[in-house]
Tab-separated table of C-alpha atoms and ligand atoms in Angstrom:
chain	number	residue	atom	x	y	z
E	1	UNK	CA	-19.026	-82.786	6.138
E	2	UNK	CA	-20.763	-85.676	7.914
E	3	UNK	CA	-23.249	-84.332	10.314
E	4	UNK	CA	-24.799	-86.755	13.026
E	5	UNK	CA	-28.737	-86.505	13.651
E	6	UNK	CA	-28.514	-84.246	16.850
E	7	UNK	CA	-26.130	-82.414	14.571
E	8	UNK	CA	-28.024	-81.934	11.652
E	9	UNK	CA	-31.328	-80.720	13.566
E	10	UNK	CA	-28.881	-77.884	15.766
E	11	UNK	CA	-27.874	-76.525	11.750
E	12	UNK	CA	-31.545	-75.943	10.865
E	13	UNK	CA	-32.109	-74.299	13.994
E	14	UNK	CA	-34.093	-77.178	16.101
E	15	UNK	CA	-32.004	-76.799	19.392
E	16	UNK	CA	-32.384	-72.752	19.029
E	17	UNK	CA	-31.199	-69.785	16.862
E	18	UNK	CA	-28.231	-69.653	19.425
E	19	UNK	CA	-27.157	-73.309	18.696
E	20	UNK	CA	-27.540	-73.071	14.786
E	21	UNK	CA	-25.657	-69.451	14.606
E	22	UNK	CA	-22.871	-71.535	16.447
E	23	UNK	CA	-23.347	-74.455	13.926
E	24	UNK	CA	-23.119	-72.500	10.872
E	25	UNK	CA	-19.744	-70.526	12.007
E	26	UNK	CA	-18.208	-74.409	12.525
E	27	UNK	CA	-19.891	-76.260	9.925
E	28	UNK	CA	-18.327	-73.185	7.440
E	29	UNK	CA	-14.651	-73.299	9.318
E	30	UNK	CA	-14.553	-77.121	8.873
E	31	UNK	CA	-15.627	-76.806	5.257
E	32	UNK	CA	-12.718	-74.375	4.697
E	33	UNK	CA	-10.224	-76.584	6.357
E	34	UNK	CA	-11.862	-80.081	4.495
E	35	UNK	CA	-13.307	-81.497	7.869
E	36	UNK	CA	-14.955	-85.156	7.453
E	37	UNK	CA	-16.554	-84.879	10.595
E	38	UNK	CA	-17.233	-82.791	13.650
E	39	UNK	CA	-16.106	-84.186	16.925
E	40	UNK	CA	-17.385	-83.187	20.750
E	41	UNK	CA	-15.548	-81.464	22.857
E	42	UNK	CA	-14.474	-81.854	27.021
E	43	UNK	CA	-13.999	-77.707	27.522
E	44	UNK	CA	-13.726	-74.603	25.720
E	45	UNK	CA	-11.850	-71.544	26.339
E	46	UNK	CA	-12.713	-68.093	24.841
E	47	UNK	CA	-10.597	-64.820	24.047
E	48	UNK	CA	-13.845	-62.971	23.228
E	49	UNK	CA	-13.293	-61.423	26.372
E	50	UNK	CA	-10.660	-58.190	26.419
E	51	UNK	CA	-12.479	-54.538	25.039
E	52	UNK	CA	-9.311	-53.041	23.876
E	53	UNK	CA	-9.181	-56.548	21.088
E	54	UNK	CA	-12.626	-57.410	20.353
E	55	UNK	CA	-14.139	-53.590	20.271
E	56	UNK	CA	-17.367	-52.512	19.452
E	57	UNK	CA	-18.245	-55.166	16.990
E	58	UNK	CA	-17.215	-58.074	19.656
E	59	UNK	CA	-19.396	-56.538	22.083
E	60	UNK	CA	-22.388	-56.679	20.081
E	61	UNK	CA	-21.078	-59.921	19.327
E	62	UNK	CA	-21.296	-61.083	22.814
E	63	UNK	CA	-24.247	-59.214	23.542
E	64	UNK	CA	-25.865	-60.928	20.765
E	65	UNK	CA	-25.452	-64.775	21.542
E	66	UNK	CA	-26.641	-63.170	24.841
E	67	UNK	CA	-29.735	-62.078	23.664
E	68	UNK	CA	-30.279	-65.016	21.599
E	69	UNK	CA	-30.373	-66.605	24.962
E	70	UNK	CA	-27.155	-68.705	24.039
E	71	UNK	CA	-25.355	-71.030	26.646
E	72	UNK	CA	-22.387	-72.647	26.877
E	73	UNK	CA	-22.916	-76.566	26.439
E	74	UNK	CA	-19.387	-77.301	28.163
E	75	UNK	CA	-17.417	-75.693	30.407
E	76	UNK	CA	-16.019	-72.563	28.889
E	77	UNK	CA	-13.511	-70.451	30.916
E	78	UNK	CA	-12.726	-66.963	30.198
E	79	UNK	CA	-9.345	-65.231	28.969
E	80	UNK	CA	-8.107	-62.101	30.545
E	81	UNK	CA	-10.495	-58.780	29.975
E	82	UNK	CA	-9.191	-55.364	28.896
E	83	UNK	CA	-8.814	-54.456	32.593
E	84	UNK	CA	-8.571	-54.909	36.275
E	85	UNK	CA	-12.252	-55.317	36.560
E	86	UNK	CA	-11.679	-54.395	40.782
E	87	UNK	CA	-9.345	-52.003	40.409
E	88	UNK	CA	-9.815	-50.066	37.069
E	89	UNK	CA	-10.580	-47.241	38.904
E	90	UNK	CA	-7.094	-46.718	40.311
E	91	UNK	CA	-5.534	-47.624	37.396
E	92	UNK	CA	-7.402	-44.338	35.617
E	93	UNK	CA	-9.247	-46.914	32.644
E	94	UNK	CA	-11.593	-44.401	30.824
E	95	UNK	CA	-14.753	-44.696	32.005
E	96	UNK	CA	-16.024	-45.128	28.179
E	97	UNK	CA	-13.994	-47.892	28.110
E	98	UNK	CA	-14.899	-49.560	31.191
E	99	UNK	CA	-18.201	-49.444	30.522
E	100	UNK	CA	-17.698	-51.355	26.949
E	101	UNK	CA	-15.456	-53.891	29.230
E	102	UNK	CA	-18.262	-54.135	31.629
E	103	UNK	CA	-20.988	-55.174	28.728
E	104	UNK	CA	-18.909	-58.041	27.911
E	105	UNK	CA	-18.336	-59.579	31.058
E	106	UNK	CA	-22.374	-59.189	31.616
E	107	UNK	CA	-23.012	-61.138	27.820
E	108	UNK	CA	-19.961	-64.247	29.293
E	109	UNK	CA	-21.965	-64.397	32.715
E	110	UNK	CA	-25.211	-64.675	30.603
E	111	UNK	CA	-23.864	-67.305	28.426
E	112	UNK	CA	-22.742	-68.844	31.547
E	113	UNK	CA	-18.757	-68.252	30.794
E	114	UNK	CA	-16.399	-69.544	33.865
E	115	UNK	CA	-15.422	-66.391	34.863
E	116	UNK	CA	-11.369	-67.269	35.742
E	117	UNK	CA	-10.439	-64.452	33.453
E	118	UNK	CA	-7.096	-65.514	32.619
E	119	UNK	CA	-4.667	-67.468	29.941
E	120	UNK	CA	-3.795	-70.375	31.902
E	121	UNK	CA	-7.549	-71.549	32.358
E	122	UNK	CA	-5.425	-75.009	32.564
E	123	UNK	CA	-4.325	-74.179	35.972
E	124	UNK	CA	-7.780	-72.843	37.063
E	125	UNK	CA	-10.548	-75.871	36.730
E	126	UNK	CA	-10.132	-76.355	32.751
E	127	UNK	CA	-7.644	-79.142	33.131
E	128	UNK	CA	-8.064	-81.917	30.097
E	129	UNK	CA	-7.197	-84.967	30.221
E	130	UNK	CA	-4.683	-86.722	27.683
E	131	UNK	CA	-6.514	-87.406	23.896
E	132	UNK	CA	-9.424	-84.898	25.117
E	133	UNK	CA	-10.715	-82.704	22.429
E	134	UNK	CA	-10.972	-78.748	23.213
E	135	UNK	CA	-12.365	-75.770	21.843
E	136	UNK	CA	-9.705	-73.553	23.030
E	137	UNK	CA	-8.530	-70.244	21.625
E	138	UNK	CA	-5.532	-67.900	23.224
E	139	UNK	CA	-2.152	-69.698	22.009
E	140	UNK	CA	-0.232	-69.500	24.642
E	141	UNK	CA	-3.087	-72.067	26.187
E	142	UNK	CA	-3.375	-74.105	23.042
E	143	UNK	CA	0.229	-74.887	23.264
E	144	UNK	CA	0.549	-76.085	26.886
E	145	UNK	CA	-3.083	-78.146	26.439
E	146	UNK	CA	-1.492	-80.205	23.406
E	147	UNK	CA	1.704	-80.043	24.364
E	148	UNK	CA	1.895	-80.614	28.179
E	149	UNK	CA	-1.174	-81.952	29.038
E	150	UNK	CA	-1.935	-83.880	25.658
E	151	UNK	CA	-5.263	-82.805	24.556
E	152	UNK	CA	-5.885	-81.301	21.409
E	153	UNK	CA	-6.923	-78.199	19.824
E	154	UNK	CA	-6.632	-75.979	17.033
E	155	UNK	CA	-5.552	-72.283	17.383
E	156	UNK	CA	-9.249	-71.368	17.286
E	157	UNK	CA	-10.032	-67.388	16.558
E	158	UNK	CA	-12.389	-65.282	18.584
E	159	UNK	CA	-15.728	-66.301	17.759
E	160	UNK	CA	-14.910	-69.588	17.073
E	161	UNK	CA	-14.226	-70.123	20.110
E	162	UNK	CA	-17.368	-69.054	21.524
E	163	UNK	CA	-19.387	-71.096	18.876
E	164	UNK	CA	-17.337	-74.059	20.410
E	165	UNK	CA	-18.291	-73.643	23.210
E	166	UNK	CA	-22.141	-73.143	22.874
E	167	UNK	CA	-22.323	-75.992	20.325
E	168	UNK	CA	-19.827	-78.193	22.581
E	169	UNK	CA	-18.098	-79.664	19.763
E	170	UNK	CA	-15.668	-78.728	16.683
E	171	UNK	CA	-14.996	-79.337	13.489
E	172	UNK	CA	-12.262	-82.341	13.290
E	173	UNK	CA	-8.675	-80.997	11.254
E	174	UNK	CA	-6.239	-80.185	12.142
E	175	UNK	CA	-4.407	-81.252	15.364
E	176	UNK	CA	-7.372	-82.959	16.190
E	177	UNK	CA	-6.189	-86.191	14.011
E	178	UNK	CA	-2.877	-88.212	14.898
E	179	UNK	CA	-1.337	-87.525	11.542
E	180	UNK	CA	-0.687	-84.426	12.383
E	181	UNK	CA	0.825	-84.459	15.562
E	182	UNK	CA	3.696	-85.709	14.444
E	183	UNK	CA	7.006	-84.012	15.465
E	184	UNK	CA	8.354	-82.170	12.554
E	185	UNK	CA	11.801	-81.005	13.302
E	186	UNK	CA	14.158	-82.176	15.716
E	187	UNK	CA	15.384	-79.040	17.892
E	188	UNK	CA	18.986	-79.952	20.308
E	189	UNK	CA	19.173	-78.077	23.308
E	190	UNK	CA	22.780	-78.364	24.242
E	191	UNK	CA	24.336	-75.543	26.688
E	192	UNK	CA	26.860	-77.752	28.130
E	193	UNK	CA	27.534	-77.485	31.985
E	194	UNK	CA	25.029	-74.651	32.540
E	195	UNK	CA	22.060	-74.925	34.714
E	196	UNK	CA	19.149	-73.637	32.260
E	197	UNK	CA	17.493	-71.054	34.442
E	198	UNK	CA	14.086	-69.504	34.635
E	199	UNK	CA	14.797	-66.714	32.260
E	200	UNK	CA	15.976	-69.434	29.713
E	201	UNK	CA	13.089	-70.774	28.430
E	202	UNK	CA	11.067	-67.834	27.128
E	203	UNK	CA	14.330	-67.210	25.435
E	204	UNK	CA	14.303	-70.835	23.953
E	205	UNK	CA	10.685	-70.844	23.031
E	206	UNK	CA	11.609	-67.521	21.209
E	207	UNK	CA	14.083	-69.249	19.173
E	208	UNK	CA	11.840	-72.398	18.202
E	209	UNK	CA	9.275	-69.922	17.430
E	210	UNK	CA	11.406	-67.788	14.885
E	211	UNK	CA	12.507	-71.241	13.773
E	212	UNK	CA	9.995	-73.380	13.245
E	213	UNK	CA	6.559	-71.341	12.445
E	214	UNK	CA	4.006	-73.517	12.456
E	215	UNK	CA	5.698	-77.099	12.602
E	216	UNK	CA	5.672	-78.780	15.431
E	217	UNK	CA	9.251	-79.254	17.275
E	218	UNK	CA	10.819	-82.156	18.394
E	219	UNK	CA	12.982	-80.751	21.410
E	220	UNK	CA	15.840	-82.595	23.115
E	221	UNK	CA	17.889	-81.495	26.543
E	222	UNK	CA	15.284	-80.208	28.603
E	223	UNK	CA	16.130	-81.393	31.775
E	224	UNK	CA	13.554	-83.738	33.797
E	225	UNK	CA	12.831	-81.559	36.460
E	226	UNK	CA	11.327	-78.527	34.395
E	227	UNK	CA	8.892	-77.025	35.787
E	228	UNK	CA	4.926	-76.488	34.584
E	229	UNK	CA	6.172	-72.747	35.063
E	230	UNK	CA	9.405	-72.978	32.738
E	231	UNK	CA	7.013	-75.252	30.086
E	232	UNK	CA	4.073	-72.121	30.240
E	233	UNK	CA	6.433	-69.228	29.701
E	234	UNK	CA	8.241	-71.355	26.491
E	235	UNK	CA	5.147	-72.350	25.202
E	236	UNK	CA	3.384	-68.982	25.033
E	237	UNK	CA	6.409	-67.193	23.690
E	238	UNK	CA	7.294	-69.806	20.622
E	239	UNK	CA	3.580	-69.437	20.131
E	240	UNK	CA	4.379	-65.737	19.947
E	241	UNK	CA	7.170	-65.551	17.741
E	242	UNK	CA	5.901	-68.423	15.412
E	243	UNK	CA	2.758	-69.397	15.446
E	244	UNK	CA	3.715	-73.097	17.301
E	245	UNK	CA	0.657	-74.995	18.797
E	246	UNK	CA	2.493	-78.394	19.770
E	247	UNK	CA	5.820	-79.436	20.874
E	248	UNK	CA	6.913	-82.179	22.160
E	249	UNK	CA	9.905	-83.213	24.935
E	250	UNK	CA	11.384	-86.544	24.643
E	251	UNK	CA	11.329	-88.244	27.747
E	252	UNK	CA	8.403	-85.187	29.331
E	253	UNK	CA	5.787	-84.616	27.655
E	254	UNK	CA	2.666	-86.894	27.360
E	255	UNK	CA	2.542	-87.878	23.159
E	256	UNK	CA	6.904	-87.458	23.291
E	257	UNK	CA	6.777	-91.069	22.689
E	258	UNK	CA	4.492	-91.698	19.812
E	259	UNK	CA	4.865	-88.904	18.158
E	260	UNK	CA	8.291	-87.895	18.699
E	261	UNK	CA	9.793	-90.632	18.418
E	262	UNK	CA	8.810	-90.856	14.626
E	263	UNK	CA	10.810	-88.011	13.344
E	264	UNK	CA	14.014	-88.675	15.177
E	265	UNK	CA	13.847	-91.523	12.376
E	266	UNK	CA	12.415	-90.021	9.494
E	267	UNK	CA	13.459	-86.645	9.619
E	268	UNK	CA	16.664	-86.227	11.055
E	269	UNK	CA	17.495	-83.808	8.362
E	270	UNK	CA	15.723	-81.055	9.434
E	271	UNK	CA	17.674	-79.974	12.596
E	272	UNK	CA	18.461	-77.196	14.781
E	273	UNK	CA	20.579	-76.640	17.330
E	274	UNK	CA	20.205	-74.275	20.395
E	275	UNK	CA	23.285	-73.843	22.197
E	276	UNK	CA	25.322	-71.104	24.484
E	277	UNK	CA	25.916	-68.682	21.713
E	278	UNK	CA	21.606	-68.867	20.403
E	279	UNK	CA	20.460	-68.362	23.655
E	280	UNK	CA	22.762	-65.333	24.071
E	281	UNK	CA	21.924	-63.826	20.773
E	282	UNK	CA	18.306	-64.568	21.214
E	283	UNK	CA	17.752	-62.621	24.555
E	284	UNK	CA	19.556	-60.023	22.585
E	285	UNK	CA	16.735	-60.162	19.716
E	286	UNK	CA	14.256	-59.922	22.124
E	287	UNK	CA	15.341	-56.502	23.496
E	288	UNK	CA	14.645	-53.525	21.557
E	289	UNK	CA	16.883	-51.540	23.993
E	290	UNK	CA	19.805	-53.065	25.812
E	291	UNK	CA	20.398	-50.589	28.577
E	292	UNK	CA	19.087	-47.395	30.387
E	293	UNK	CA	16.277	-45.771	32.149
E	294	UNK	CA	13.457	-47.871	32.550
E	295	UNK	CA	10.099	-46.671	33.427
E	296	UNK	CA	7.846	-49.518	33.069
E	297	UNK	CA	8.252	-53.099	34.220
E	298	UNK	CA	5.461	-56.039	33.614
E	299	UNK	CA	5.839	-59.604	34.232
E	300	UNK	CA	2.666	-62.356	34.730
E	301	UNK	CA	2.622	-62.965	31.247
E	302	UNK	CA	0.947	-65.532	30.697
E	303	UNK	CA	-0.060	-64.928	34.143
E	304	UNK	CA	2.032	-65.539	37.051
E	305	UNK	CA	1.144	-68.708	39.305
E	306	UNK	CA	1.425	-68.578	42.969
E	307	UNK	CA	4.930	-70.183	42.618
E	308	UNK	CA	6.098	-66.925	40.566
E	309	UNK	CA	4.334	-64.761	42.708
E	310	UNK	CA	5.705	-66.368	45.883
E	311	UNK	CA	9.471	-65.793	43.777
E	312	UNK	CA	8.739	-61.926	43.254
E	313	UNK	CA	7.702	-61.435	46.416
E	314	UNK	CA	11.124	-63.009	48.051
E	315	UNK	CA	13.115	-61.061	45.464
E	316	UNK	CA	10.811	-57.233	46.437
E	317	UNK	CA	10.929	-58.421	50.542
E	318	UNK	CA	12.173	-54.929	52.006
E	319	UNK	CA	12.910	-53.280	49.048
E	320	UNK	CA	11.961	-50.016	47.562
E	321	UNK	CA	10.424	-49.822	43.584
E	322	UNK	CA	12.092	-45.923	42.475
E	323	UNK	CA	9.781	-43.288	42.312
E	324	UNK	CA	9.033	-42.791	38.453
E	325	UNK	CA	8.866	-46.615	38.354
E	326	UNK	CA	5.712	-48.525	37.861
E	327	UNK	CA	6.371	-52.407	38.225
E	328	UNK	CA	2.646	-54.337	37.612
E	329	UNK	CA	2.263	-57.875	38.358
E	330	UNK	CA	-0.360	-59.795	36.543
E	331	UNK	CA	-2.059	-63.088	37.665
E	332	UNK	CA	-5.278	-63.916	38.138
E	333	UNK	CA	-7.728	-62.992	41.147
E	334	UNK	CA	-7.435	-66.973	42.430
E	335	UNK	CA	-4.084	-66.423	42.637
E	336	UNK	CA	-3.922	-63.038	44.208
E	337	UNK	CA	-6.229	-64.492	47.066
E	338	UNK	CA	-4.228	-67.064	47.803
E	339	UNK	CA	-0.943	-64.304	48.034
E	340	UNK	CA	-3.283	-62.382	49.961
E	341	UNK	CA	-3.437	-65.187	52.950
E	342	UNK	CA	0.544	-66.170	52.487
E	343	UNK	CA	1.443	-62.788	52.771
E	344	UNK	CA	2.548	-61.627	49.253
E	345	UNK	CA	0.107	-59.598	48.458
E	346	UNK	CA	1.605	-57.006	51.832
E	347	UNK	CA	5.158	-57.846	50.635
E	348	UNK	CA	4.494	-56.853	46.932
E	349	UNK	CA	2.536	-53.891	47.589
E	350	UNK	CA	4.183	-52.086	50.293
E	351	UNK	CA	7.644	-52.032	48.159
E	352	UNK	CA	5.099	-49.614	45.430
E	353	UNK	CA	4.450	-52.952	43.048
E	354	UNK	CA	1.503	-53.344	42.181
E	355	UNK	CA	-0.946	-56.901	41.491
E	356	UNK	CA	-2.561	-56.712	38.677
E	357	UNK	CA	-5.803	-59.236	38.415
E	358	UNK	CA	-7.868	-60.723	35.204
E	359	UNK	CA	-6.568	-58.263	32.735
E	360	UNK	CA	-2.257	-57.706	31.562
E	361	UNK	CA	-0.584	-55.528	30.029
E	362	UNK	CA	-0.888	-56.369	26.583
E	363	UNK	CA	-5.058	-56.685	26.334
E	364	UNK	CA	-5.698	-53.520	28.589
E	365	UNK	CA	-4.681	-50.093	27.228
E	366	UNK	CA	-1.329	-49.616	28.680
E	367	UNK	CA	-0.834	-47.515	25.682
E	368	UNK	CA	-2.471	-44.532	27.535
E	369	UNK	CA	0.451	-44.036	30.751
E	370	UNK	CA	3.203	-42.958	27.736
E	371	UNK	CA	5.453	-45.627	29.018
E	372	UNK	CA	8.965	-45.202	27.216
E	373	UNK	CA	10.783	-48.128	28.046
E	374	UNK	CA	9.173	-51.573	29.349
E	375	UNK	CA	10.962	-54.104	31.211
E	376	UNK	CA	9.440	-57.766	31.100
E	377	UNK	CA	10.233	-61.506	31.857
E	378	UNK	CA	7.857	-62.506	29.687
E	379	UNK	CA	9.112	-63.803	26.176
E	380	UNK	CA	5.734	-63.438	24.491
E	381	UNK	CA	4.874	-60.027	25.861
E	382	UNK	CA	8.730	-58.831	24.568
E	383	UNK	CA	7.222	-59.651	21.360
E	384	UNK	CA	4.586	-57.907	20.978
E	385	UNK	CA	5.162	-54.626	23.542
E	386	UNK	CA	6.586	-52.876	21.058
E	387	UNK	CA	3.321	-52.654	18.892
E	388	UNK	CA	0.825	-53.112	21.658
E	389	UNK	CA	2.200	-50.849	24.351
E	390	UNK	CA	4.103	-48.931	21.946
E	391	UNK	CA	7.305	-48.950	24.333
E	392	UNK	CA	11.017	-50.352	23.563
E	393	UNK	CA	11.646	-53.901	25.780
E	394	UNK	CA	14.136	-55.303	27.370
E	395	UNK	CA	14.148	-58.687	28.165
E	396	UNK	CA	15.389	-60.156	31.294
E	397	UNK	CA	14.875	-62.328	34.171
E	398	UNK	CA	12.836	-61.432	37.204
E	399	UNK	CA	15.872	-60.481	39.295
E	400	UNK	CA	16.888	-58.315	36.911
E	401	UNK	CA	13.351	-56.487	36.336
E	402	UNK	CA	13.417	-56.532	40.059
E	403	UNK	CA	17.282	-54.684	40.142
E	404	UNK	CA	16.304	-52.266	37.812
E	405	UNK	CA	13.405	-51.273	39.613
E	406	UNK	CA	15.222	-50.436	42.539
E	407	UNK	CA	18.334	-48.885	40.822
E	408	UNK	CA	16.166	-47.419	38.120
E	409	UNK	CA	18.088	-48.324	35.154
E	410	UNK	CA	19.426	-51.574	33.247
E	411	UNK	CA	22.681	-52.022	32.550
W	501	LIG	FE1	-1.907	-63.954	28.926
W	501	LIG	FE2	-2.013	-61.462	28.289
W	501	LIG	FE3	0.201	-62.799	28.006
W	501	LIG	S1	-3.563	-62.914	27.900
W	501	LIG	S2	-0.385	-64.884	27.609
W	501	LIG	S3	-0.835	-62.359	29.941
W	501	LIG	S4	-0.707	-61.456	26.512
């Protein structure tokens, strides 16, 4: 690979053993994936971050690149850790384990990690601009940087990430060269007169995920007026069930046009089509349960903005959770600050849901409460409860979760 001057002196270690560690784990990566060239980066964004993923060994990872005196060359924000680091306490986190979470977040302050703690670092500070290259890991944010906001990045792993970020630049594959942003297969979204609501899109991302894999979709009949919200909670779950890392909308999002455009032409052949009858039978896959007691219900995955939180808190307003219901809401502490001060935080609370901040239920050991069944809104986390929080799942929207937590049962 073509190293530049400043680039060849970091590799033999003139810029620090920090800086040439970080080298050596991307000049190897872009060797593996035939890289000509590395190529700088605007931000990078980190899952080296949760205990209950990275364990022991990612500690003394961290704690490492700490020691080495390692800093991050570009802004690097912080994915969600393996608990509420305020309110671990009350939530009964080993102390064991806390004190293994707590040793990370000391080795991300050190390295001078932006400590947002969260999956949507794109609506906290890391915001790219359109044609700015990342460093980003976490795939639910991979997908809305290249696909909403039209910067690129690869679906980097932990580690990588934080080698990214230290050496402020990347090896250049991958989605980080036009060819291959092209739109690969054309999806239709056609569910005639209906409104496609809130609940619909994690269900549609779900599809194209199952669908598609890795390719990058092509979608079609996605209204104008989505939301950022609707666009988050489709990306992160047909990055769940496939491993997508780039859609785009014709007529929405920012490469649509250029890149888009080219497969309605060339590839018309490969074509799916997501009507009435998919999106029925794919809220259906996503449910390992269809009915019942419930005993468990998580949403703020990825993590709930202040628009969702401002929704939950309308749809709780004088009501009740059941007793032998617990009904966490996960967002970020930004977030819960600003509920505090418009009032959601009191509404949410004082109906017995709780906020959740800079950890969710899928990277903190929710495994220890013996949840049985798990109610979510969240297409990605219906994915992967079932082998994470080892509960069944039913899918639904957030005024169902918020029904059933009040009746205490699905139906
Ligand atoms: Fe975020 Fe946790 Fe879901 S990191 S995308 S809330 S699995």
């Amino acid at each position: 690979m073509y190293l530049s001057k400043q680039e060849e002196r970091m590799l033999v270690g003139e810029c620090g053993e920090s800086v040439q560690l970080a080298m050596e784990i991307l000049t190897g990566i872009g060797d593996i994936y035939g890289a000509e060239e590395m190529t700088k980066i605007a931000s990078a964004h980190t899952v080296m971050t949760p205990y209950r993923d990275i364990m022991d060994a990612g500690v003394e990872i961290c704690e490492r690149f700490a020691k080495l005196g390692a800093k991050y060359s570009v802004p690097t924000t912080l994915d969600p850790a393996g608990m509420d680091l305020q309110r671990w306490r009350e939530f009964e986190i080993p102390e064991t384990y806390a004190e293994k979470q707590m040793r990370i977040v000391r080795a991300q302050e050190k390295l001078g990690g932006i400590p947002v703690w969260t999956c949507t670092p794109y609506l906290h500070g890391n915001t790219p601009l359109p044609g700015q290259h990342l460093g980003w890991s976490e795939s639910s944010a991979v997908v809305f940087a290249n696909s909403v906001m039209g910067a690129r990045t690869n679906r980097l792993t932990a580690v990588v990430d934080m080698a990214a970020g230290i050496a402020g630049r990347v090896p250049k594959f991958g989605l980080h060269l036009d060819e291959n942003r092209r739109g690969e297969v054309l999806v239709k979204i056609e569910v005639g007169s209906r409104t496609l609501m809130d609940s619909d899109y994690p269900a549609i991302g779900y599809f194209i995920g199952k669908q598609v894999s890795d390719k990058i979709p092509v979608l079609t009949g996605i209204p104008q007026g989505v939301s950022t919200d609707q666009l988050k909670n489709m990306g992160a779950a047909a990055a769940a069930s496939g491993s997508v890392a780039l859609y785009h909308i014709l007529g929405i999002t920012p490469e649509a046009e250029e890149h888009g455009r080219v497969l309605r032409k060339e590839n018309r052949k490969e074509t799916l089509e997501f009507g009435l009858r998919e999106l029925t039978e794919t809220k259906e896959e996503m449910c390992t349960t269809r009915a019942g007691k419930v005993d468990f219900i998580a949403v703020g995955c990825p993590h709930y903005s202040i628009k969702e939180l401002g929704k939950v808190a309308a749809l709780l307003k004088g009501k009740k959770i059941r007793r032998g219901i617990e009904f966490w809401i996960y967002t970020t502490r930004h977030v819960k600050t600003l509920g505090d001060r418009m009032g959601y935080f009191d509404i949410i609370e004082s109906s017995g849901a709780r906020i959740l901040t800079e950890t969710c239920m899928l990277v903190s050991p929710t495994d220890i409460y013996g949840f049985e069944t798990m109610m979510t809104d969240s297409g990605k986390c219906a994915h992967y409860a079932p082998t994470l929080c080892k509960t069944e799942v039913i899918y639904a929207s957030i005024e169902e979760c918020v029904e059933a937590a009040v009746r205490g049962f699905m139906h």
